[in-house]
Amino acid sequence: QVQLVESGGGLVQAGDSLTLSCAASGRPFSGNAMGWFRQAPGEEREFVAAFRWELNRPYYADSVKGRFTISKDNARKTVSLQMNKLRPEDTAIYYCAGRLHWTVAYYNAEQYTYWGQGTQVTVSS
């Protein structure tokens, strides 16, 4: 059983940067799709970024494009999320997710099989 574990969250000020990491415990993750989602209080879980392993290609939500970068960690076969120019509206619990095969619905949380427990990111104004 693959388990994903996020780290790197914290409390920062608007304009600051944070890097989130995702590690796989149990069996190594060998899927082709990994992503980051976030959920603010009272809101639905929303897509942030995804990475298609076989094509080495990232995908982003419009709200984070140009500010966030998803990149692969070859050693751990997982992904990290570099977040720059953070805004108060980025405040949420951030989740790492994975699935074995790529899907055109990569932005849909229901498509992902494996999930971490989440890490809190709080951005103060």
The first five atom37 places (N, CA, C, CB, O) and aatype in JSON, in Angstrom:
{
  "aatype": [5, 19, 5, 10, 19, 6, 15, 7, 7, 7, 10, 19, 5, 0, 7, 3, 15, 10, 16, 10, 15, 4, 0, 0, 15, 7, 1, 14, 13, 15, 7, 2, 0, 12, 7, 17, 13, 1, 5, 0, 14, 7, 6, 6, 1, 6, 13, 19, 0, 0, 13, 1, 17, 6, 10, 2, 1, 14, 18, 18, 0, 3, 15, 19, 11, 7, 1, 13, 16, 9, 15, 11, 3, 2, 0, 1, 11, 16, 19, 15, 10, 5, 12, 2, 11, 10, 1, 14, 6, 3, 16, 0, 9, 18, 18, 4, 0, 7, 1, 10, 8, 17, 16, 19, 0, 18, 18, 2, 0, 6, 5, 18, 16, 18, 17, 7, 5, 7, 16, 5, 19, 16, 19, 15, 15],
  "atom_mask": [
    [1, 1, 1, 1, 1],
    [1, 1, 1, 1, 1],
    [1, 1, 1, 1, 1],
    [1, 1, 1, 1, 1],
    [1, 1, 1, 1, 1],
    [1, 1, 1, 1, 1],
    [1, 1, 1, 1, 1],
    [1, 1, 1, 0, 1],
    [1, 1, 1, 0, 1],
    [1, 1, 1, 0, 1],
    [1, 1, 1, 1, 1],
    [1, 1, 1, 1, 1],
    [1, 1, 1, 1, 1],
    [1, 1, 1, 1, 1],
    [1, 1, 1, 0, 1],
    [1, 1, 1, 1, 1],
    [1, 1, 1, 1, 1],
    [1, 1, 1, 1, 1],
    [1, 1, 1, 1, 1],
    [1, 1, 1, 1, 1],
    [1, 1, 1, 1, 1],
    [1, 1, 1, 1, 1],
    [1, 1, 1, 1, 1],
    [1, 1, 1, 1, 1],
    [1, 1, 1, 1, 1],
    [1, 1, 1, 0, 1],
    [1, 1, 1, 1, 1],
    [1, 1, 1, 1, 1],
    [1, 1, 1, 1, 1],
    [1, 1, 1, 1, 1],
    [1, 1, 1, 0, 1],
    [1, 1, 1, 1, 1],
    [1, 1, 1, 1, 1],
    [1, 1, 1, 1, 1],
    [1, 1, 1, 0, 1],
    [1, 1, 1, 1, 1],
    [1, 1, 1, 1, 1],
    [1, 1, 1, 1, 1],
    [1, 1, 1, 1, 1],
    [1, 1, 1, 1, 1],
    [1, 1, 1, 1, 1],
    [1, 1, 1, 0, 1],
    [1, 1, 1, 1, 1],
    [1, 1, 1, 1, 1],
    [1, 1, 1, 1, 1],
    [1, 1, 1, 1, 1],
    [1, 1, 1, 1, 1],
    [1, 1, 1, 1, 1],
    [1, 1, 1, 1, 1],
    [1, 1, 1, 1, 1],
    [1, 1, 1, 1, 1],
    [1, 1, 1, 1, 1],
    [1, 1, 1, 1, 1],
    [1, 1, 1, 1, 1],
    [1, 1, 1, 1, 1],
    [1, 1, 1, 1, 1],
    [1, 1, 1, 1, 1],
    [1, 1, 1, 1, 1],
    [1, 1, 1, 1, 1],
    [1, 1, 1, 1, 1],
    [1, 1, 1, 1, 1],
    [1, 1, 1, 1, 1],
    [1, 1, 1, 1, 1],
    [1, 1, 1, 1, 1],
    [1, 1, 1, 1, 1],
    [1, 1, 1, 0, 1],
    [1, 1, 1, 1, 1],
    [1, 1, 1, 1, 1],
    [1, 1, 1, 1, 1],
    [1, 1, 1, 1, 1],
    [1, 1, 1, 1, 1],
    [1, 1, 1, 1, 1],
    [1, 1, 1, 1, 1],
    [1, 1, 1, 1, 1],
    [1, 1, 1, 1, 1],
    [1, 1, 1, 1, 1],
    [1, 1, 1, 1, 1],
    [1, 1, 1, 1, 1],
    [1, 1, 1, 1, 1],
    [1, 1, 1, 1, 1],
    [1, 1, 1, 1, 1],
    [1, 1, 1, 1, 1],
    [1, 1, 1, 1, 1],
    [1, 1, 1, 1, 1],
    [1, 1, 1, 1, 1],
    [1, 1, 1, 1, 1],
    [1, 1, 1, 1, 1],
    [1, 1, 1, 1, 1],
    [1, 1, 1, 1, 1],
    [1, 1, 1, 1, 1],
    [1, 1, 1, 1, 1],
    [1, 1, 1, 1, 1],
    [1, 1, 1, 1, 1],
    [1, 1, 1, 1, 1],
    [1, 1, 1, 1, 1],
    [1, 1, 1, 1, 1],
    [1, 1, 1, 1, 1],
    [1, 1, 1, 0, 1],
    [1, 1, 1, 1, 1],
    [1, 1, 1, 1, 1],
    [1, 1, 1, 1, 1],
    [1, 1, 1, 1, 1],
    [1, 1, 1, 1, 1],
    [1, 1, 1, 1, 1],
    [1, 1, 1, 1, 1],
    [1, 1, 1, 1, 1],
    [1, 1, 1, 1, 1],
    [1, 1, 1, 1, 1],
    [1, 1, 1, 1, 1],
    [1, 1, 1, 1, 1],
    [1, 1, 1, 1, 1],
    [1, 1, 1, 1, 1],
    [1, 1, 1, 1, 1],
    [1, 1, 1, 1, 1],
    [1, 1, 1, 1, 1],
    [1, 1, 1, 0, 1],
    [1, 1, 1, 1, 1],
    [1, 1, 1, 0, 1],
    [1, 1, 1, 1, 1],
    [1, 1, 1, 1, 1],
    [1, 1, 1, 1, 1],
    [1, 1, 1, 1, 1],
    [1, 1, 1, 1, 1],
    [1, 1, 1, 1, 1],
    [1, 1, 1, 1, 1]
  ],
  "atom_positions": [
    [[0.84, -1.19, 0.0], [0.0, 0.0, 0.0], [0.88, 1.24, 0.0], [-0.95, 0.01, 1.22], [1.78, 1.37, 0.83]],
    [[0.61, 2.13, -0.93], [1.36, 3.38, -1.0], [0.7, 4.41, -0.1], [1.44, 3.9, -2.45], [-0.52, 4.59, -0.12]],
    [[1.51, 5.09, 0.69], [1.02, 6.19, 1.5], [1.83, 7.43, 1.18], [1.1, 5.86, 3.02], [3.06, 7.37, 1.09]],
    [[1.17, 8.52, 1.0], [1.83, 9.78, 0.69], [1.85, 10.66, 1.93], [1.13, 10.5, -0.48], [0.89, 10.71, 2.69]],
    [[2.96, 11.35, 2.12], [3.13, 12.2, 3.3], [3.64, 13.56, 2.85], [4.11, 11.56, 4.33], [4.69, 13.66, 2.22]],
    [[2.89, 14.61, 3.17], [3.3, 15.96, 2.82], [4.09, 16.6, 3.95], [2.08, 16.82, 2.48], [3.94, 16.23, 5.12]],
    [[4.94, 17.54, 3.59], [5.66, 18.32, 4.59], [5.98, 19.69, 3.99], [6.97, 17.59, 5.04], [5.9, 19.89, 2.77]],
    [[6.33, 20.62, 4.86], [6.75, 21.94, 4.38], [5.76, 23.06, 4.59], [0.0, 0.0, 0.0], [6.07, 24.21, 4.28]],
    [[4.58, 22.75, 5.1], [3.61, 23.81, 5.32], [4.03, 24.71, 6.47], [0.0, 0.0, 0.0], [4.99, 24.42, 7.19]],
    [[3.3, 25.81, 6.63], [3.61, 26.72, 7.72], [2.85, 28.02, 7.62], [0.0, 0.0, 0.0], [1.95, 28.17, 6.79]],
    [[3.24, 28.96, 8.48], [2.64, 30.29, 8.51], [3.61, 31.28, 7.91], [2.25, 30.7, 9.96], [4.74, 31.41, 8.39]],
    [[3.18, 31.99, 6.88], [4.04, 32.97, 6.22], [3.25, 34.25, 5.97], [4.6, 32.41, 4.89], [2.04, 34.29, 6.17]],
    [[3.95, 35.27, 5.54], [3.3, 36.52, 5.2], [3.07, 36.59, 3.69], [4.14, 37.72, 5.68], [3.73, 35.9, 2.92]],
    [[2.14, 37.42, 3.3], [1.86, 37.62, 1.88], [3.14, 38.03, 1.16], [0.76, 38.68, 1.67], [3.88, 38.89, 1.63]],
    [[3.39, 37.41, 0.02], [4.59, 37.68, -0.76], [5.73, 36.72, -0.49], [0.0, 0.0, 0.0], [6.7, 36.69, -1.25]],
    [[5.63, 35.96, 0.58], [6.67, 34.99, 0.92], [6.58, 33.74, 0.05], [6.57, 34.61, 2.4], [5.68, 33.6, -0.78]],
    [[7.53, 32.84, 0.27], [7.59, 31.59, -0.47], [7.6, 30.4, 0.48], [8.83, 31.56, -1.38], [8.04, 30.51, 1.63]],
    [[7.13, 29.27, -0.01], [7.17, 28.0, 0.71], [7.36, 26.89, -0.29], [5.89, 27.78, 1.55], [6.92, 26.99, -1.44]],
    [[8.01, 25.82, 0.13], [8.12, 24.63, -0.71], [7.51, 23.45, 0.02], [9.6, 24.34, -1.08], [7.89, 23.13, 1.15]],
    [[6.56, 22.81, -0.62], [5.93, 21.6, -0.08], [6.56, 20.37, -0.73], [4.39, 21.62, -0.32], [6.83, 20.36, -1.93]],
    [[6.78, 19.36, 0.07], [7.33, 18.11, -0.44], [6.34, 16.99, -0.19], [8.69, 17.8, 0.22], [5.51, 17.05, 0.72]],
    [[6.44, 15.96, -1.01], [5.57, 14.79, -0.89], [6.46, 13.56, -0.91], [4.49, 14.74, -2.05], [7.25, 13.37, -1.84]],
    [[6.34, 12.74, 0.11], [7.13, 11.52, 0.19], [6.19, 10.32, 0.19], [8.03, 11.52, 1.45], [5.07, 10.4, 0.68]],
    [[6.68, 9.23, -0.36], [5.89, 7.99, -0.39], [6.44, 7.02, 0.64], [5.89, 7.35, -1.8], [7.63, 6.74, 0.66]],
    [[5.57, 6.51, 1.48], [5.99, 5.48, 2.44], [5.29, 4.17, 2.09], [5.67, 5.92, 3.92], [4.35, 4.15, 1.3]],
    [[5.75, 3.1, 2.69], [5.2, 1.81, 2.31], [5.86, 1.39, 1.01], [0.0, 0.0, 0.0], [7.08, 1.35, 0.93]],
    [[5.09, 1.09, 0.01], [5.66, 0.75, -1.28], [6.02, 2.02, -2.04], [4.69, -0.11, -2.1], [5.35, 3.04, -1.86]],
    [[7.06, 2.0, -2.88], [7.38, 3.17, -3.7], [6.25, 3.48, -4.65], [8.7, 2.95, -4.48], [5.58, 2.57, -5.16]],
    [[6.04, 4.75, -4.9], [5.0, 5.14, -5.84], [5.52, 4.97, -7.26], [4.54, 6.59, -5.6], [6.61, 5.45, -7.57]],
    [[4.76, 4.29, -8.12], [5.22, 4.03, -9.48], [4.21, 4.51, -10.51], [5.5, 2.55, -9.67], [4.2, 4.01, -11.64]],
    [[3.39, 5.43, -10.16], [2.37, 5.92, -11.07], [2.88, 6.98, -12.02], [0.0, 0.0, 0.0], [4.02, 7.41, -11.94]],
    [[2.01, 7.38, -12.92], [2.36, 8.36, -13.95], [1.76, 9.73, -13.69], [1.9, 7.86, -15.3], [2.04, 10.67, -14.43]],
    [[0.96, 9.87, -12.67], [0.31, 11.14, -12.41], [0.37, 11.47, -10.92], [-1.14, 11.11, -12.89], [-0.01, 10.66, -10.07]],
    [[0.86, 12.66, -10.64], [0.84, 13.14, -9.26], [0.36, 14.58, -9.28], [2.25, 13.03, -8.58], [0.56, 15.3, -10.25]],
    [[-0.26, 14.98, -8.21], [-0.8, 16.32, -8.19], [-0.88, 16.9, -6.8], [0.0, 0.0, 0.0], [-0.69, 16.2, -5.8]],
    [[-1.16, 18.18, -6.76], [-1.4, 18.9, -5.51], [-2.8, 19.51, -5.57], [-0.32, 20.0, -5.28], [-3.2, 20.11, -6.56]],
    [[-3.51, 19.34, -4.48], [-4.82, 19.93, -4.32], [-4.83, 20.71, -3.01], [-5.95, 18.85, -4.35], [-3.96, 20.51, -2.16]],
    [[-5.81, 21.59, -2.85], [-5.92, 22.31, -1.59], [-7.39, 22.48, -1.22], [-5.23, 23.68, -1.69], [-8.28, 22.45, -2.06]],
    [[-7.58, 22.65, 0.08], [-8.95, 22.81, 0.57], [-8.96, 23.84, 1.69], [-9.53, 21.47, 1.07], [-8.33, 23.66, 2.73]],
    [[-9.68, 24.9, 1.47], [-9.86, 25.94, 2.47], [-11.1, 25.63, 3.29], [-9.97, 27.35, 1.8], [-11.97, 24.89, 2.82]],
    [[-11.22, 26.16, 4.51], [-12.39, 25.88, 5.34], [-13.69, 26.24, 4.64], [-12.29, 26.65, 6.66], [-13.85, 27.35, 4.11]],
    [[-14.62, 25.3, 4.64], [-15.91, 25.55, 4.03], [-15.93, 25.47, 2.51], [0.0, 0.0, 0.0], [-16.96, 25.71, 1.88]],
    [[-14.79, 25.12, 1.93], [-14.69, 25.05, 0.47], [-14.46, 23.62, 0.02], [-13.57, 25.96, -0.04], [-14.07, 22.76, 0.81]],
    [[-14.7, 23.37, -1.26], [-14.39, 22.07, -1.82], [-12.89, 21.98, -2.13], [-15.23, 21.81, -3.1], [-12.21, 22.99, -2.28]],
    [[-12.43, 20.76, -2.21], [-11.03, 20.55, -2.56], [-10.82, 20.99, -4.02], [-10.62, 19.04, -2.36], [-11.59, 20.61, -4.9]],
    [[-9.78, 21.78, -4.25], [-9.56, 22.3, -5.59], [-8.17, 21.94, -6.11], [-9.74, 23.8, -5.61], [-7.21, 21.77, -5.35]],
    [[-8.1, 21.83, -7.42], [-6.86, 21.49, -8.1], [-5.88, 22.64, -8.02], [-7.14, 21.12, -9.55], [-6.26, 23.81, -8.15]],
    [[-4.61, 22.31, -7.81], [-3.54, 23.31, -7.8], [-2.57, 23.04, -8.96], [-2.79, 23.29, -6.45], [-2.34, 23.92, -9.79]],
    [[-2.02, 21.84, -9.0], [-1.04, 21.51, -10.03], [-0.95, 20.0, -10.17], [0.35, 22.11, -9.69], [-1.27, 19.25, -9.24]],
    [[-0.51, 19.55, -11.36], [-0.32, 18.13, -11.6], [0.93, 17.93, -12.45], [-1.56, 17.51, -12.3], [1.39, 18.85, -13.12]],
    [[1.47, 16.72, -12.4], [2.67, 16.41, -13.15], [2.5, 15.08, -13.86], [3.91, 16.38, -12.23], [2.17, 14.06, -13.23]],
    [[2.72, 15.09, -15.18], [2.63, 13.88, -15.97], [4.04, 13.32, -16.13], [1.97, 14.15, -17.36], [4.87, 13.88, -16.86]],
    [[4.3, 12.24, -15.45], [5.65, 11.72, -15.33], [6.25, 11.33, -16.68], [5.66, 10.54, -14.42], [7.4, 11.69, -16.96]],
    [[5.52, 10.61, -17.51], [6.09, 10.07, -18.75], [6.47, 11.16, -19.74], [5.1, 9.12, -19.41], [7.38, 10.97, -20.55]],
    [[5.8, 12.3, -19.67], [6.11, 13.4, -20.58], [6.87, 14.54, -19.88], [4.83, 13.94, -21.19], [7.24, 15.53, -20.51]],
    [[7.09, 14.37, -18.57], [7.81, 15.4, -17.82], [7.11, 16.75, -17.97], [9.28, 15.49, -18.28], [7.77, 17.77, -18.18]],
    [[5.78, 16.75, -17.87], [5.01, 17.95, -18.14], [4.16, 18.36, -16.94], [4.13, 17.74, -19.36], [3.45, 17.54, -16.36]],
    [[4.22, 19.65, -16.58], [3.39, 20.15, -15.48], [2.09, 20.78, -15.98], [4.17, 21.16, -14.67], [1.99, 21.21, -17.13]],
    [[1.11, 20.82, -15.1], [-0.17, 21.46, -15.4], [-0.56, 22.28, -14.17], [-1.29, 20.39, -15.76], [-0.31, 21.87, -13.04]],
    [[-1.17, 23.45, -14.4], [-1.47, 24.34, -13.29], [-2.89, 24.89, -13.37], [-0.49, 25.48, -13.26], [-3.47, 25.03, -14.44]],
    [[-3.43, 25.18, -12.2], [-4.66, 25.95, -12.12], [-4.34, 27.39, -12.47], [-5.31, 25.84, -10.7], [-3.24, 27.87, -12.2]],
    [[-5.29, 28.08, -13.07], [-5.05, 29.47, -13.47], [-4.68, 30.34, -12.28], [-6.29, 30.04, -14.16], [-3.9, 31.28, -12.41]],
    [[-5.23, 30.03, -11.13], [-5.02, 30.86, -9.95], [-3.59, 30.83, -9.44], [-5.95, 30.42, -8.84], [-3.18, 31.71, -8.69]],
    [[-2.81, 29.82, -9.83], [-1.44, 29.7, -9.33], [-0.4, 29.77, -10.45], [-1.28, 28.41, -8.58], [0.8, 29.78, -10.18]],
    [[-0.86, 29.82, -11.68], [0.06, 29.83, -12.82], [0.98, 31.05, -12.73], [-0.72, 29.84, -14.16], [0.53, 32.17, -12.52]],
    [[2.28, 30.82, -12.89], [3.25, 31.9, -12.8], [3.78, 32.12, -11.4], [0.0, 0.0, 0.0], [4.78, 32.82, -11.22]],
    [[3.12, 31.54, -10.4], [3.57, 31.7, -9.01], [4.04, 30.38, -8.4], [2.45, 32.28, -8.15], [4.98, 30.35, -7.61]],
    [[3.38, 29.29, -8.78], [3.71, 27.97, -8.23], [4.41, 27.13, -9.29], [2.44, 27.24, -7.73], [4.15, 27.27, -10.48]],
    [[5.31, 26.26, -8.83], [6.01, 25.34, -9.73], [5.98, 23.94, -9.14], [7.47, 25.8, -9.98], [6.43, 23.71, -8.01]],
    [[5.46, 23.0, -9.91], [5.49, 21.6, -9.49], [6.68, 20.94, -10.2], [4.14, 20.85, -9.83], [6.87, 21.13, -11.4]],
    [[7.44, 20.19, -9.45], [8.61, 19.55, -10.04], [8.76, 18.15, -9.46], [9.88, 20.39, -9.79], [8.25, 17.85, -8.38]],
    [[9.46, 17.32, -10.2], [9.59, 15.94, -9.76], [10.84, 15.73, -8.94], [9.59, 15.02, -10.95], [11.86, 16.39, -9.12]],
    [[10.73, 14.8, -8.04], [11.85, 14.36, -7.22], [12.15, 12.95, -7.71], [11.53, 14.41, -5.65], [11.49, 12.0, -7.31]],
    [[13.16, 12.82, -8.57], [13.43, 11.53, -9.18], [13.8, 10.47, -8.15], [14.54, 11.66, -10.19], [13.42, 9.3, -8.29]],
    [[14.53, 10.87, -7.14], [14.98, 9.9, -6.15], [13.81, 9.27, -5.42], [15.94, 10.55, -5.15], [13.8, 8.07, -5.14]],
    [[12.81, 10.1, -5.1], [11.67, 9.6, -4.32], [10.46, 9.31, -5.19], [11.3, 10.59, -3.25], [9.44, 8.82, -4.7]],
    [[10.59, 9.62, -6.5], [9.48, 9.4, -7.42], [8.22, 10.09, -6.9], [9.23, 7.9, -7.63], [7.12, 9.54, -6.95]],
    [[8.41, 11.28, -6.42], [7.28, 12.09, -5.99], [7.46, 13.49, -6.54], [7.13, 12.1, -4.44], [8.34, 13.74, -7.37]],
    [[6.64, 14.41, -6.07], [6.72, 15.78, -6.55], [6.81, 16.77, -5.4], [5.52, 16.11, -7.41], [6.44, 16.46, -4.27]],
    [[7.31, 17.94, -5.7], [7.32, 19.03, -4.75], [6.56, 20.21, -5.36], [8.78, 19.44, -4.36], [6.3, 20.23, -6.56]],
    [[6.22, 21.17, -4.53], [5.48, 22.34, -5.0], [6.15, 23.58, -4.43], [3.98, 22.28, -4.58], [6.09, 23.84, -3.23]],
    [[6.79, 24.33, -5.3], [7.41, 25.6, -4.92], [6.36, 26.68, -5.07], [8.68, 25.91, -5.79], [5.82, 26.89, -6.16]],
    [[6.06, 27.38, -3.98], [5.03, 28.41, -4.0], [5.66, 29.76, -3.72], [3.93, 28.1, -2.97], [6.2, 30.0, -2.64]],
    [[5.57, 30.65, -4.7], [6.11, 32.0, -4.58], [4.98, 33.02, -4.57], [7.11, 32.3, -5.73], [3.86, 32.73, -4.99]],
    [[5.3, 34.2, -4.1], [4.33, 35.31, -4.09], [3.0, 34.86, -3.48], [4.1, 35.84, -5.51], [1.93, 35.08, -4.07]],
    [[3.08, 34.25, -2.33], [1.88, 33.72, -1.7], [0.92, 34.83, -1.32], [2.26, 32.9, -0.47], [1.32, 35.94, -0.97]],
    [[-0.37, 34.51, -1.4], [-1.44, 35.44, -1.11], [-2.32, 34.87, 0.01], [-2.29, 35.73, -2.39], [-2.34, 33.66, 0.22]],
    [[-3.02, 35.72, 0.72], [-3.92, 35.21, 1.77], [-4.91, 34.18, 1.23], [-4.68, 36.36, 2.42], [-5.28, 33.24, 1.95]],
    [[-5.34, 34.33, 0.01], [-6.31, 33.38, -0.56], [-5.7, 32.01, -0.88], [-6.91, 33.96, -1.83], [-6.41, 31.08, -1.25]],
    [[-4.38, 31.9, -0.74], [-3.72, 30.6, -0.88], [-3.8, 29.78, 0.4], [-2.26, 30.79, -1.29], [-3.41, 28.62, 0.43]],
    [[-4.3, 30.38, 1.46], [-4.42, 29.68, 2.73], [-5.35, 28.48, 2.59], [-4.94, 30.63, 3.82], [-6.5, 28.62, 2.17]],
    [[-4.84, 27.3, 2.96], [-5.61, 26.06, 2.82], [-4.77, 24.9, 3.35], [-6.02, 25.81, 1.34], [-3.59, 25.07, 3.68]],
    [[-5.39, 23.75, 3.43], [-4.65, 22.51, 3.64], [-4.28, 21.98, 2.25], [-5.49, 21.44, 4.46], [-5.14, 21.85, 1.38]],
    [[-3.02, 21.69, 2.06], [-2.53, 21.22, 0.78], [-2.3, 19.72, 0.83], [-1.22, 21.96, 0.39], [-1.7, 19.19, 1.77]],
    [[-2.8, 19.03, -0.2], [-2.72, 17.58, -0.26], [-1.95, 17.13, -1.49], [-4.12, 16.97, -0.27], [-2.1, 17.69, -2.58]],
    [[-1.13, 16.13, -1.3], [-0.45, 15.45, -2.39], [-1.31, 14.26, -2.8], [0.99, 15.0, -1.97], [-1.88, 13.58, -1.95]],
    [[-1.4, 14.01, -4.1], [-2.24, 12.92, -4.6], [-1.53, 12.2, -5.75], [-3.62, 13.45, -5.07], [-0.69, 12.78, -6.43]],
    [[-1.88, 10.94, -5.95], [-1.28, 10.19, -7.03], [-2.24, 9.16, -7.63], [0.0, 0.0, 0.0], [-3.19, 8.72, -6.97]],
    [[-1.99, 8.81, -8.85], [-2.74, 7.74, -9.5], [-1.8, 7.05, -10.48], [-4.01, 8.29, -10.23], [-0.79, 7.63, -10.89]],
    [[-2.12, 5.83, -10.85], [-1.2, 5.03, -11.66], [-1.09, 5.55, -13.08], [-1.63, 3.59, -11.67], [0.01, 5.63, -13.63]],
    [[-2.21, 5.88, -13.68], [-2.21, 6.26, -15.09], [-2.65, 7.71, -15.26], [-3.12, 5.33, -15.89], [-3.45, 8.22, -14.48]],
    [[-2.12, 8.36, -16.26], [-2.51, 9.73, -16.56], [-3.97, 9.78, -16.99], [-1.61, 10.33, -17.65], [-4.49, 8.85, -17.61]],
    [[-4.62, 10.88, -16.66], [-5.99, 11.09, -17.08], [-6.16, 12.53, -17.58], [-6.97, 10.79, -15.93], [-5.52, 13.45, -17.07]],
    [[-7.01, 12.69, -18.57], [-7.27, 14.05, -19.05], [-8.0, 14.86, -18.0], [-8.08, 14.02, -20.37], [-8.01, 16.09, -18.04]],
    [[-8.61, 14.17, -17.05], [-9.3, 14.84, -15.94], [-8.37, 14.96, -14.75], [-10.58, 14.07, -15.55], [-8.78, 14.72, -13.61]],
    [[-7.14, 15.34, -15.0], [-6.12, 15.45, -13.96], [-6.48, 16.48, -12.89], [-4.78, 15.8, -14.58], [-5.92, 16.46, -11.79]],
    [[-7.4, 17.37, -13.2], [-7.81, 18.44, -12.28], [-8.92, 17.99, -11.33], [-8.27, 19.66, -13.06], [-9.32, 18.74, -10.44]],
    [[-9.41, 16.77, -11.52], [-10.51, 16.25, -10.74], [-9.99, 15.39, -9.6], [-11.47, 15.44, -11.62], [-9.37, 14.35, -9.83]],
    [[-10.22, 15.81, -8.38], [-9.71, 15.1, -7.21], [-10.22, 13.66, -7.16], [-10.1, 15.83, -5.94], [-9.53, 12.78, -6.65]],
    [[-11.4, 13.4, -7.68], [-11.96, 12.06, -7.62], [-11.2, 11.06, -8.47], [-13.4, 12.09, -8.04], [-11.39, 9.85, -8.33]],
    [[-10.35, 11.56, -9.35], [-9.58, 10.67, -10.22], [-8.36, 10.07, -9.53], [-9.15, 11.41, -11.46], [-7.74, 9.15, -10.06]],
    [[-8.01, 10.58, -8.37], [-6.78, 10.16, -7.7], [-7.05, 9.09, -6.66], [-6.1, 11.36, -7.06], [-8.02, 9.14, -5.91]],
    [[-6.13, 8.12, -6.64], [-6.27, 6.96, -5.77], [-5.58, 7.15, -4.43], [-5.73, 5.74, -6.45], [-6.1, 6.77, -3.38]],
    [[-4.41, 7.75, -4.48], [-3.59, 7.86, -3.28], [-3.54, 9.32, -2.81], [-2.16, 7.34, -3.55], [-3.42, 10.25, -3.6]],
    [[-3.66, 9.48, -1.49], [-3.7, 10.81, -0.89], [-2.86, 10.86, 0.38], [-5.14, 11.22, -0.57], [-2.72, 9.88, 1.1]],
    [[-2.29, 12.04, 0.63], [-1.64, 12.28, 1.9], [-2.63, 12.86, 2.89], [0.0, 0.0, 0.0], [-3.8, 13.08, 2.57]],
    [[-2.16, 13.11, 4.09], [-3.01, 13.64, 5.16], [-3.14, 15.16, 5.09], [-2.46, 13.23, 6.51], [-4.01, 15.75, 5.73]],
    [[-2.27, 15.79, 4.32], [-2.35, 17.23, 4.15], [-1.39, 17.99, 5.04], [0.0, 0.0, 0.0], [-1.0, 17.52, 6.11]],
    [[-1.02, 19.18, 4.59], [-0.18, 20.08, 5.38], [-0.78, 21.48, 5.29], [1.3, 20.05, 4.87], [-1.17, 21.93, 4.22]],
    [[-0.84, 22.16, 6.42], [-1.49, 23.47, 6.48], [-0.56, 24.56, 5.98], [-1.94, 23.77, 7.89], [0.6, 24.65, 6.38]],
    [[-1.09, 25.39, 5.11], [-0.4, 26.6, 4.65], [-1.28, 27.79, 5.03], [-0.11, 26.57, 3.09], [-2.45, 27.86, 4.63]],
    [[-0.72, 28.71, 5.79], [-1.46, 29.9, 6.2], [-0.67, 31.13, 5.77], [-1.71, 29.91, 7.74], [0.5, 31.27, 6.1]],
    [[-1.33, 32.01, 5.03], [-0.69, 33.22, 4.53], [-1.39, 34.42, 5.15], [-0.74, 33.29, 2.96], [-2.58, 34.64, 4.93]],
    [[-0.65, 35.19, 5.92], [-1.23, 36.36, 6.57], [-1.02, 37.59, 5.7], [-0.63, 36.57, 7.96], [-0.05, 37.69, 4.96]],
    [[-1.94, 38.52, 5.82], [-1.86, 39.74, 5.0], [-1.05, 40.82, 5.69], [-3.26, 40.27, 4.69], [-0.88, 41.91, 5.14]]
  ]
}
